[in-house]
GROMACS .gro file of C-alpha atoms in nm:
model
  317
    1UNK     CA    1   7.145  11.021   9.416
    2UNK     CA    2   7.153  11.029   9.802
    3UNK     CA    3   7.414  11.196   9.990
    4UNK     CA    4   7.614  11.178  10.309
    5UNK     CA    5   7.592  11.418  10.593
    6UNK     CA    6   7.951  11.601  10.487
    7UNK     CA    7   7.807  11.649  10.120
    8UNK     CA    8   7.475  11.760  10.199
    9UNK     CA    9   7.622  12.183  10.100
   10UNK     CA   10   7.616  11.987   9.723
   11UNK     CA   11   7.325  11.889   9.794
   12UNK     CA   12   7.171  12.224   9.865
   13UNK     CA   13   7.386  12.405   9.580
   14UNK     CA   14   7.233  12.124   9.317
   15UNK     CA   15   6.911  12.211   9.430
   16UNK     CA   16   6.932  12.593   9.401
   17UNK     CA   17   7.059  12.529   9.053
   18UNK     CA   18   6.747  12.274   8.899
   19UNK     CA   19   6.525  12.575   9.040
   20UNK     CA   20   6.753  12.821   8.892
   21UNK     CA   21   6.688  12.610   8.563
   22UNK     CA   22   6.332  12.558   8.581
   23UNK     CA   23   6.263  12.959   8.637
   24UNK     CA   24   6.470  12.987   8.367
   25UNK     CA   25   6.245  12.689   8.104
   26UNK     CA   26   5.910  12.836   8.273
   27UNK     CA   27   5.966  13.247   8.221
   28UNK     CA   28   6.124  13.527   7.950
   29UNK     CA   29   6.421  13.624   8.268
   30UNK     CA   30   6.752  13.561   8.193
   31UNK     CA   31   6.886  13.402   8.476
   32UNK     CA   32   7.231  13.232   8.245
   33UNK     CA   33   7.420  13.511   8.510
   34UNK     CA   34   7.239  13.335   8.851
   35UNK     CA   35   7.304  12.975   8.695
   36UNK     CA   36   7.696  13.024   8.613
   37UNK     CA   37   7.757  13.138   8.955
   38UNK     CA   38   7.555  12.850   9.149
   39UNK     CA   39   7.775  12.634   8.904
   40UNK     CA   40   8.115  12.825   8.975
   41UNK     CA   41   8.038  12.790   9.367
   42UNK     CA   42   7.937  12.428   9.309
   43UNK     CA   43   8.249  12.376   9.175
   44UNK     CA   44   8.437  12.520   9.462
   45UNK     CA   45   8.216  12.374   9.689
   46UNK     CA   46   8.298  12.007   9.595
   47UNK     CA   47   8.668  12.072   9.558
   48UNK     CA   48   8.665  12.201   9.890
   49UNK     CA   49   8.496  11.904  10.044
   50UNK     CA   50   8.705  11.663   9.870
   51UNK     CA   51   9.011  11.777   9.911
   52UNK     CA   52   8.997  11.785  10.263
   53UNK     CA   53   8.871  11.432  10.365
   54UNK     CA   54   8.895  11.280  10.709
   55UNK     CA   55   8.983  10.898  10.734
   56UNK     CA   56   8.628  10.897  10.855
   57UNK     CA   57   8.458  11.075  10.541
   58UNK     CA   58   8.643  10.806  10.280
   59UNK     CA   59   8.530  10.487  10.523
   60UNK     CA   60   8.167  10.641  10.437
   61UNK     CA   61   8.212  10.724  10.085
   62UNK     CA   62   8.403  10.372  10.032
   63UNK     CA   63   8.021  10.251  10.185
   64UNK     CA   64   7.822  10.473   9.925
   65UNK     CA   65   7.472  10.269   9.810
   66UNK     CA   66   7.544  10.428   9.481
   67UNK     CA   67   7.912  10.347   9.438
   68UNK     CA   68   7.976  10.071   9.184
   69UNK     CA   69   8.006   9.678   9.261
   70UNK     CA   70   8.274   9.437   9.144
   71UNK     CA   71   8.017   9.325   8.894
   72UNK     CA   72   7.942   9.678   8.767
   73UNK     CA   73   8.356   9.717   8.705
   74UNK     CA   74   8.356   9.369   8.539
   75UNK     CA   75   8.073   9.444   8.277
   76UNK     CA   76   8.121   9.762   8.214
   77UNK     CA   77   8.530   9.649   8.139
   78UNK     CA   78   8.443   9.307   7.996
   79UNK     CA   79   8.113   9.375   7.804
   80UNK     CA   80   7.952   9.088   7.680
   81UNK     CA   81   8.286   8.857   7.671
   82UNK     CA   82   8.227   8.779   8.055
   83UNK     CA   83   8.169   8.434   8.166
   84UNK     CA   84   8.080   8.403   8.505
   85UNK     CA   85   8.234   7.999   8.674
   86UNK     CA   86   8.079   7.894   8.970
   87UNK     CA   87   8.131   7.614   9.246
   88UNK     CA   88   8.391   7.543   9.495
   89UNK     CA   89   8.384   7.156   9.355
   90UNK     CA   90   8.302   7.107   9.738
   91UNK     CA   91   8.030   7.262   9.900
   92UNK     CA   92   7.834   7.504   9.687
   93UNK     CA   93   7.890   7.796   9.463
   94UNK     CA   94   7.871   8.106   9.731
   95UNK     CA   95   7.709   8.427   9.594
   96UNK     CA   96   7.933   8.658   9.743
   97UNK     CA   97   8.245   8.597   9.591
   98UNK     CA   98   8.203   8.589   9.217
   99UNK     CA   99   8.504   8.475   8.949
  100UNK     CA  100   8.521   8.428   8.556
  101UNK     CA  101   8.714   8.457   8.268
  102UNK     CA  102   8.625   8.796   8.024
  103UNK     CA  103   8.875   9.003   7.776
  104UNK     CA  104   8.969   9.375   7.780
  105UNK     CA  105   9.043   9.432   7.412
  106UNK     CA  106   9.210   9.076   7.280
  107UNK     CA  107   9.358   8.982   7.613
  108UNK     CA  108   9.177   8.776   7.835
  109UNK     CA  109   9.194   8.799   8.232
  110UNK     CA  110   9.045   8.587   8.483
  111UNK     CA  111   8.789   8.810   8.731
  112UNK     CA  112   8.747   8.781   9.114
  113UNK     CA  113   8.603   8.935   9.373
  114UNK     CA  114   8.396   8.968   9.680
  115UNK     CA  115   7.999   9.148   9.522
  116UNK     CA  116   7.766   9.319   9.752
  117UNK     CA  117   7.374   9.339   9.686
  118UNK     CA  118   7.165   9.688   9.572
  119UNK     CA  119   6.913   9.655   9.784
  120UNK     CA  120   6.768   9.437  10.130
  121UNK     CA  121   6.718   9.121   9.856
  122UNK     CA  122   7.025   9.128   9.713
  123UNK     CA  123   7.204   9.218  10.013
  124UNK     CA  124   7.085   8.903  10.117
  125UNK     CA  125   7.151   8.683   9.833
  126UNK     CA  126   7.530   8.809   9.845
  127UNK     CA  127   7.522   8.741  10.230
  128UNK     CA  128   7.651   9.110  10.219
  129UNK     CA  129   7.973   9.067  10.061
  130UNK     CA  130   8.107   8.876  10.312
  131UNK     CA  131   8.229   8.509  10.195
  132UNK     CA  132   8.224   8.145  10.335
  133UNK     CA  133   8.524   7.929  10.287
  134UNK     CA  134   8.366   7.817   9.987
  135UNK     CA  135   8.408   8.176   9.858
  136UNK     CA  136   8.745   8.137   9.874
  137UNK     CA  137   8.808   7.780   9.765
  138UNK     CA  138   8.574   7.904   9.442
  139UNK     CA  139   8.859   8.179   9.410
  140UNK     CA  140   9.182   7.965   9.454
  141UNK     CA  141   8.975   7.723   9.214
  142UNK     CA  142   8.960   7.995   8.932
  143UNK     CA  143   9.303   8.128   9.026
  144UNK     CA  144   9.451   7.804   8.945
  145UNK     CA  145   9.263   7.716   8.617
  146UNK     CA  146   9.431   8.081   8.509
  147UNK     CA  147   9.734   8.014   8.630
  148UNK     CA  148   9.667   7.649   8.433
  149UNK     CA  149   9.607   7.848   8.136
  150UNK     CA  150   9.840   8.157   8.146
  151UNK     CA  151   9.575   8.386   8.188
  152UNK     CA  152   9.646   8.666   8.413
  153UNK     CA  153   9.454   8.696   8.722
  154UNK     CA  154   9.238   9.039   8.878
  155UNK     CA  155   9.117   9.070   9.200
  156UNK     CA  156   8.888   9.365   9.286
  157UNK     CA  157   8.822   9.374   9.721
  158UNK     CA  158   8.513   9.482   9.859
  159UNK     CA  159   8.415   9.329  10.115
  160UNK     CA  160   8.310   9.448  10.528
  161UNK     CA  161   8.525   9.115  10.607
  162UNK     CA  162   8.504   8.715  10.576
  163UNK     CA  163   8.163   8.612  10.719
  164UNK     CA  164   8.217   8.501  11.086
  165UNK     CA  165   7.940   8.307  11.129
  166UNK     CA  166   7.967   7.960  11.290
  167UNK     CA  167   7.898   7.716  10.997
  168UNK     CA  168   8.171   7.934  10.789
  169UNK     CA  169   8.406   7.801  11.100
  170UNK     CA  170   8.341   7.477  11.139
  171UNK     CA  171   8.368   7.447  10.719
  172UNK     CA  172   8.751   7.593  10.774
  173UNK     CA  173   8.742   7.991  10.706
  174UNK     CA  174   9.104   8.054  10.890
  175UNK     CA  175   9.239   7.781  10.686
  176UNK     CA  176   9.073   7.875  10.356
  177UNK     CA  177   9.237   8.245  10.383
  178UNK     CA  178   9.543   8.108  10.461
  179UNK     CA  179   9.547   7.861  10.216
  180UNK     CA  180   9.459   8.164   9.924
  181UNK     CA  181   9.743   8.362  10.072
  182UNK     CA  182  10.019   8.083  10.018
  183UNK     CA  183   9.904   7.948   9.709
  184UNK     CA  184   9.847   8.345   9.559
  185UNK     CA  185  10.208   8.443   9.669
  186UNK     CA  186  10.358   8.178   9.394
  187UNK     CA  187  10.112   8.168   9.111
  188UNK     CA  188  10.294   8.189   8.805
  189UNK     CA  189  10.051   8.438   8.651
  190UNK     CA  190  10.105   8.836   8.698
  191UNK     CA  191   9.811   8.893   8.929
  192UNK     CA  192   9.663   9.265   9.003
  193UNK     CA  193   9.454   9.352   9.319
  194UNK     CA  194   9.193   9.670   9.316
  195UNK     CA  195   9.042   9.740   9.607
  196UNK     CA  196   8.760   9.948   9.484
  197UNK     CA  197   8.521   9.963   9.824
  198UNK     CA  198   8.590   9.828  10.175
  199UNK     CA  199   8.922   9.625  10.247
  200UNK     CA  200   8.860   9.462  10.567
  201UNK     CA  201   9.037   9.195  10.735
  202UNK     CA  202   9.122   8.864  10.635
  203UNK     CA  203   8.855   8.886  10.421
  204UNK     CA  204   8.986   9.071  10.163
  205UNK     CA  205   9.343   8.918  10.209
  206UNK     CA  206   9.212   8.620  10.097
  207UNK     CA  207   9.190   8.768   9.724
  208UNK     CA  208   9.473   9.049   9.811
  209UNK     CA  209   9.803   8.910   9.731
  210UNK     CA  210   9.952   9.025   9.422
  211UNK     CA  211  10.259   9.170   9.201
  212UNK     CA  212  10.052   9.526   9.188
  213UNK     CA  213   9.814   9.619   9.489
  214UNK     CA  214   9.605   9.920   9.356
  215UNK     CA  215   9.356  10.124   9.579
  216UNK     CA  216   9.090  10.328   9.438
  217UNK     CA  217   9.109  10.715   9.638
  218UNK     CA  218   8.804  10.674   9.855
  219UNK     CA  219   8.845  10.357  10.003
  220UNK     CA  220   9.017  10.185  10.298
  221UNK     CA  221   9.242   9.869  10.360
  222UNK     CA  222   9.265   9.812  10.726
  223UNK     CA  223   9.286   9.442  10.988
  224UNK     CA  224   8.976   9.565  11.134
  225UNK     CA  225   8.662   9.785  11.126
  226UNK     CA  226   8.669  10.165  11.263
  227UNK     CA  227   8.332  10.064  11.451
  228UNK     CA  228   8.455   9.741  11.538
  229UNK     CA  229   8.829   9.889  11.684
  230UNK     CA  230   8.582  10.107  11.857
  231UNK     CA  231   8.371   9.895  12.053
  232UNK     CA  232   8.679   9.693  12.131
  233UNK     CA  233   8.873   9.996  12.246
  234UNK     CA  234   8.629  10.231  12.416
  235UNK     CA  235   8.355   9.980  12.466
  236UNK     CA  236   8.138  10.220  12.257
  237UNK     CA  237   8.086  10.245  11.863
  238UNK     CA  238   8.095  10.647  11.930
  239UNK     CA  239   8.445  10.652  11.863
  240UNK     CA  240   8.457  10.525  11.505
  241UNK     CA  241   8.609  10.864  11.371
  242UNK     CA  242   8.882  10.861  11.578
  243UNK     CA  243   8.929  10.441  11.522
  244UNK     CA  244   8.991  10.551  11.164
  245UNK     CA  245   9.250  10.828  11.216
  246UNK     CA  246   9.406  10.570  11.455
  247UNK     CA  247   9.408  10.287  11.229
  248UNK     CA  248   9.571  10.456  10.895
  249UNK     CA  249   9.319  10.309  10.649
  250UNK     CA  250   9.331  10.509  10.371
  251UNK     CA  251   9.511  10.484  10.024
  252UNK     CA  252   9.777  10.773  10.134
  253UNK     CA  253   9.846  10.625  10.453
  254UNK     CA  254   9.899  10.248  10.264
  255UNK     CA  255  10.097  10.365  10.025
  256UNK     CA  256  10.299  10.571  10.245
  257UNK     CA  257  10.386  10.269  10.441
  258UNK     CA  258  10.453  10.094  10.092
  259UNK     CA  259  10.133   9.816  10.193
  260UNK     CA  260   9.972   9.939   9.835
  261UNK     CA  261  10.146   9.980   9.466
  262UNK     CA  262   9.962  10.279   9.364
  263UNK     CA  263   9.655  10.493   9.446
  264UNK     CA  264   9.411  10.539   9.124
  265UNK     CA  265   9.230  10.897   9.153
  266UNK     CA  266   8.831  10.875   9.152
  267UNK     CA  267   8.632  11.161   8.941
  268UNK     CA  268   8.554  11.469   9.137
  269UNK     CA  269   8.291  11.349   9.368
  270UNK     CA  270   8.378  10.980   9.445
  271UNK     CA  271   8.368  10.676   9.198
  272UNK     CA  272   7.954  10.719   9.206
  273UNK     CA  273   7.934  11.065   9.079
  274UNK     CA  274   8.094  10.957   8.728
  275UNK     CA  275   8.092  10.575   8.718
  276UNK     CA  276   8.165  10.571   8.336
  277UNK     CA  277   8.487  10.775   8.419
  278UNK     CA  278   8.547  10.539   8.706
  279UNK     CA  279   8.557  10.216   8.462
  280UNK     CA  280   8.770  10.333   8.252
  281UNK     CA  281   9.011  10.446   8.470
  282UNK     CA  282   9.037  10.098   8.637
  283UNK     CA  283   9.016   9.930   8.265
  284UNK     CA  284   9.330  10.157   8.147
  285UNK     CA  285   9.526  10.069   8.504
  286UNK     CA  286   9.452   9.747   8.456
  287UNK     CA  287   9.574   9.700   8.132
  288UNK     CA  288   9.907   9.917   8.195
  289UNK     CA  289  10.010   9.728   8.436
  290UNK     CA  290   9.975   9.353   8.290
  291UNK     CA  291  10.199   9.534   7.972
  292UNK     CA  292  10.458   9.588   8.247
  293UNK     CA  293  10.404   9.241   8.459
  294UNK     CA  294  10.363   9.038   8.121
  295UNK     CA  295  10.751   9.113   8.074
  296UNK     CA  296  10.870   8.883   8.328
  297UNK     CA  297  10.906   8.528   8.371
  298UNK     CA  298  10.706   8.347   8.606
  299UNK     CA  299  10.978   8.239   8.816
  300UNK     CA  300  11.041   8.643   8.806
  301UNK     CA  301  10.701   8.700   8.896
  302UNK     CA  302  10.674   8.445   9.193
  303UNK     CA  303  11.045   8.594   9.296
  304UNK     CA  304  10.963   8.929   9.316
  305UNK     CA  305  10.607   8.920   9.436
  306UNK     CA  306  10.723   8.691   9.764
  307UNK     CA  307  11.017   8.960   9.808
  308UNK     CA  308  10.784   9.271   9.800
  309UNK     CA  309  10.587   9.073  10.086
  310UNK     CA  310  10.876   8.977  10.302
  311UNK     CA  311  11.029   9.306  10.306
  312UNK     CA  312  10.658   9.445  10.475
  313UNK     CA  313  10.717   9.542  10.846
  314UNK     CA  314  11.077   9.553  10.788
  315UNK     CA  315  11.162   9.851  11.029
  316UNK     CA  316  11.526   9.976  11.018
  317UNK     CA  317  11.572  10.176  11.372
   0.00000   0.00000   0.00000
């Protein structure tokens, strides 16, 4: 497990305990007493640091190497009823936006979202979770074939923003974004958005409109980067804490501007510290809230999803 600089007082407290453990294994002392109270204050210790996160601390977390991938939610929800679809029918198939159809219990959904690699190969292959038009076009594909279908659609956003590169622009990225926004705000198919990691950008608006917008505790949903809103601002990337108090990226700040449905509480330590936990929390949400959306009609749907959006920025002075 590896750990950021705020949670490095777990760190130490973990440590103490394996000893505590091991002195325990290798001799005749007693040490249950010493071992309970490492625990108790380990206990306290992580409360105490997650309770009181700064925009900052959750950007990080929402970046953790060990937190779980869009295709670590899908398989551990889907098992082995996941069918991955590839191909834009245009270009290629790109690697960082992945899509396919898999069940939770009898009901089947159709999967999207932006995947990030494990390690400098992967990282890579995915192009670091950041898409090409093609990623998108690959999405809207898939999103349509659903919506063909009447298979409800699930988005899960992670993603450090569309990739800006120049072959992305000359292949259309502005228009493939904005083409996924207008065609997502009238699908006839309920359609719910996690955003389980990073939310940057247009990048993950292009897979972000739907009837429920969830957000996972530690993660952030903002138009730019806190290092990027830094340099921009203060010419400096030193200023990346105070970007993210600035910006209001977090899940309580989203929802309390009514930009997100609901926030979905991680285990006690982040999404990484009890991934198991994690998935099923996200598999129950998921599955709660197509019972509710499956109710409507789909001119109800497309009604009501295009009214929550409308009504966004609406300030009453």
């Amino acid at each position: 497990m590896e750990y950021l600089d705020f949670e490095l007082p777990i760190k130490e407290l973990e440590e103490q305990l394996d000893k505590c453990m091991i002195i325990g294994e290798e001799s005749d002392v007693d040490v249950s007493e010493t071992c309970k109270q490492i625990e108790k204050k380990l206990a306290d210790t992580r409360k105490e640091i997650y309770k009181n996160l700064t925009a900052w601390q959750r950007v990080q977390l929402s970046r953790h190497p060990n937190r779980p991938y869009t295709l670590d939610y899908i398989n551990a929800i889907c098992g082995d009823t996941f069918l991955e679809l590839h191909g834009d029918r245009n270009v290629k198939d790109d690697k960082a936006m992945i899509g396919g159809l898999g069940k939770i219990g009898d009901q089947s959904y159709m999967f999207v979202g932006q995947q990030k690699g494990y390690n400098t190969k992967t990282r890579q292959y995915r192009n670091f979770g950041m898409a090409n038009p093609e990623g998108y076009r690959k999405a809207l594909r898939l999103m349509k074939s659903a919506e063909k279908f009447g298979i409800p659609v699930v988005c899960f956003i992670d993603t450090p923003g569309a990739y800006p590169g120049i072959e992305a622009e000359e292949r259309g990225q502005g228009e493939a974004i904005a083409r996924n926004i207008l065609e997502m705000t009238r699908l006839k198919v309920p359609v719910i958005v996690v955003i389980i990691g990073e939310g940057a950008s247009g990048g993950a608006l292009g897979i972000g409109v739907g009837d429920k917008v969830l957000m996972l505790e530690n993660t952030w949903y903002s138009v730019i980067s806190p290092e990027s809103c830094s340099s921009i601002l203060w010419r400096s990337w030193e200023y990346k804490e105070q970007a993210a108090e600035a910006l209001k990226l977090t899940a309580t700040d989203m929802k309390k501007m009514k930009l997100i449905d609901e926030i979905v509480r991680e285990p006690a330590g982040g999404a990484h510290a009890n991934r198991e936990k994690t998935f099923e929390i996200v598999k129950n949400k998921i599955s709660s809230h197509f019972e509710e959306l499956k109710k409507l009609s789909p001119k109800e749907l497309v009604e009501n999803r295009m009214d929550k959006y409308a009504n966004m920025g609406v300030f009453n002075g």
